Amino acid sequence: MFESYVFTAAARLMRYVQIDTQSDPRSATQPSTEKQKYLARLLAQELKGMGISDAHMDEWGYVYATLPANTEKPVPAICFCAHVDTAPDASGTGVKPILHRGFDGADIVLPDDEKIVLRTSELPYLNQCIGHDIITASGTTLLGGDDKAGVAAIMDAIHFLTTHNGIKHGTIKVLFTPDEEVGRGTAKIDLQKLGAQFGYTLDGGNRGSLEDETFSADGVTLTIRGVITHPGDAKGKLVNALKIAGEVLARLPSNTLSPETTVGREGFIHPTSMNGGAEKCVVEFIIRDFVTAGLKEKEAILENIVQGVLRNHPQASYTLEVTEQYRNMKEVLDNYPQVIAHAKEAIGRAGLQVKMESIRGGTDGSRLSFMGLPCPNLFTGMQAIHSKREFISVQDLNKAVETIVHLVQVWEERS
Ligand SMILES: [Zn+2]
């Protein structure tokens, strides 16, 4: 199917990354930076150029577009989603993408800063890219493949489908969002208007990977109240909330249950800030696990520690307040097994091995899943994201395009 197709994803990626779309966590506007709209507007135009007549950018910087079905079958409308913004971690101004053809395993030294080197010893995924064409930035900026690789893959897949009308598919929706990197990517999404039943974000890394799980997340606020007196007249009276908070932190397990001692599917209790004084002290925690029961367990462990410490300070008191932050999208996706099954089939048809992965964090996909659009995450090939050593294999990126095209066919065949 793709033998004679000239993929456009890499060329698109190299064009899109030259448009600075860095988002800004300190900005209160929507989108957080106006410049994100330059790319969004261009994407809407390019989609129109492909014959997608309803393609447009809305006032918030979201791009919506519909590729109508070309089948009689009742196929659910499927959305492909990517974010246009890049992370604030490294500069996104003046990105100069470089295509390194036929990577042979030798160090890639980036020309604008020779200290920035891509080595197989430090970036082991490069070993899986021998013989590939690699795109990097030039040494002073990130590349911005996160998530312009996803944008480019979706654009090329739409390009492929609009030029190969023999490929049967249901209604396809395209959604490009701003501000994912600052946690506001879903803030102004209009799911009603989007009108999709299921979605896929194209925001993953290793070729063949499919992410159907995120952390479940709670925040816990521990408030400790001590007893304050003048320190000159405090004997037997003063109870210092700061010292009690210190005892609580000291009793947290040191070899388990922390971000620095866990990997994979293990969760944790993580103190993130401590504020206050001797009279009243507030400690903020984040609790993470892949199952809700695991969150409750960790919250119980924390409360036991607090109660144990407070037993020695009967005049002090505490409150523990739990706030739900987000939930593992698998709780939603398990109700729609076809979403994952079809993606696995598509990745296989693209000639790749499926790698199921869990995200130790949250994604827009997890938010979308709970907003009513079940939405796992597909690979794009992007690597070493948010850094000056960011890179992507053109061959991996093209596999993402193939996967999208196979995926819409699988949905059509099985509906
Ligand atoms: Zn991303």
Short mmCIF file of C-alpha atoms and ligand atoms in Angstrom, two decimals, residues 83 146-147 180-181 203 382 386, ligand 1:
data_model
loop_
_atom_site.label_atom_id
_atom_site.label_comp_id
_atom_site.label_asym_id
_atom_site.label_seq_id
_atom_site.Cartn_x
_atom_site.Cartn_y
_atom_site.Cartn_z
CA HIS A 83 -0.51 19.21 20.46
CA ASP A 146 7.06 16.64 20.95
CA ASP A 147 4.55 17.00 19.55
CA GLU A 180 -0.50 20.54 26.47
CA GLU A 181 2.94 21.11 27.99
CA ASP A 203 2.24 11.84 21.46
CA MET A 382 10.16 11.10 19.21
CA HIS A 386 12.29 18.49 25.94
ZN ZN B 1 3.79 15.78 24.10
#
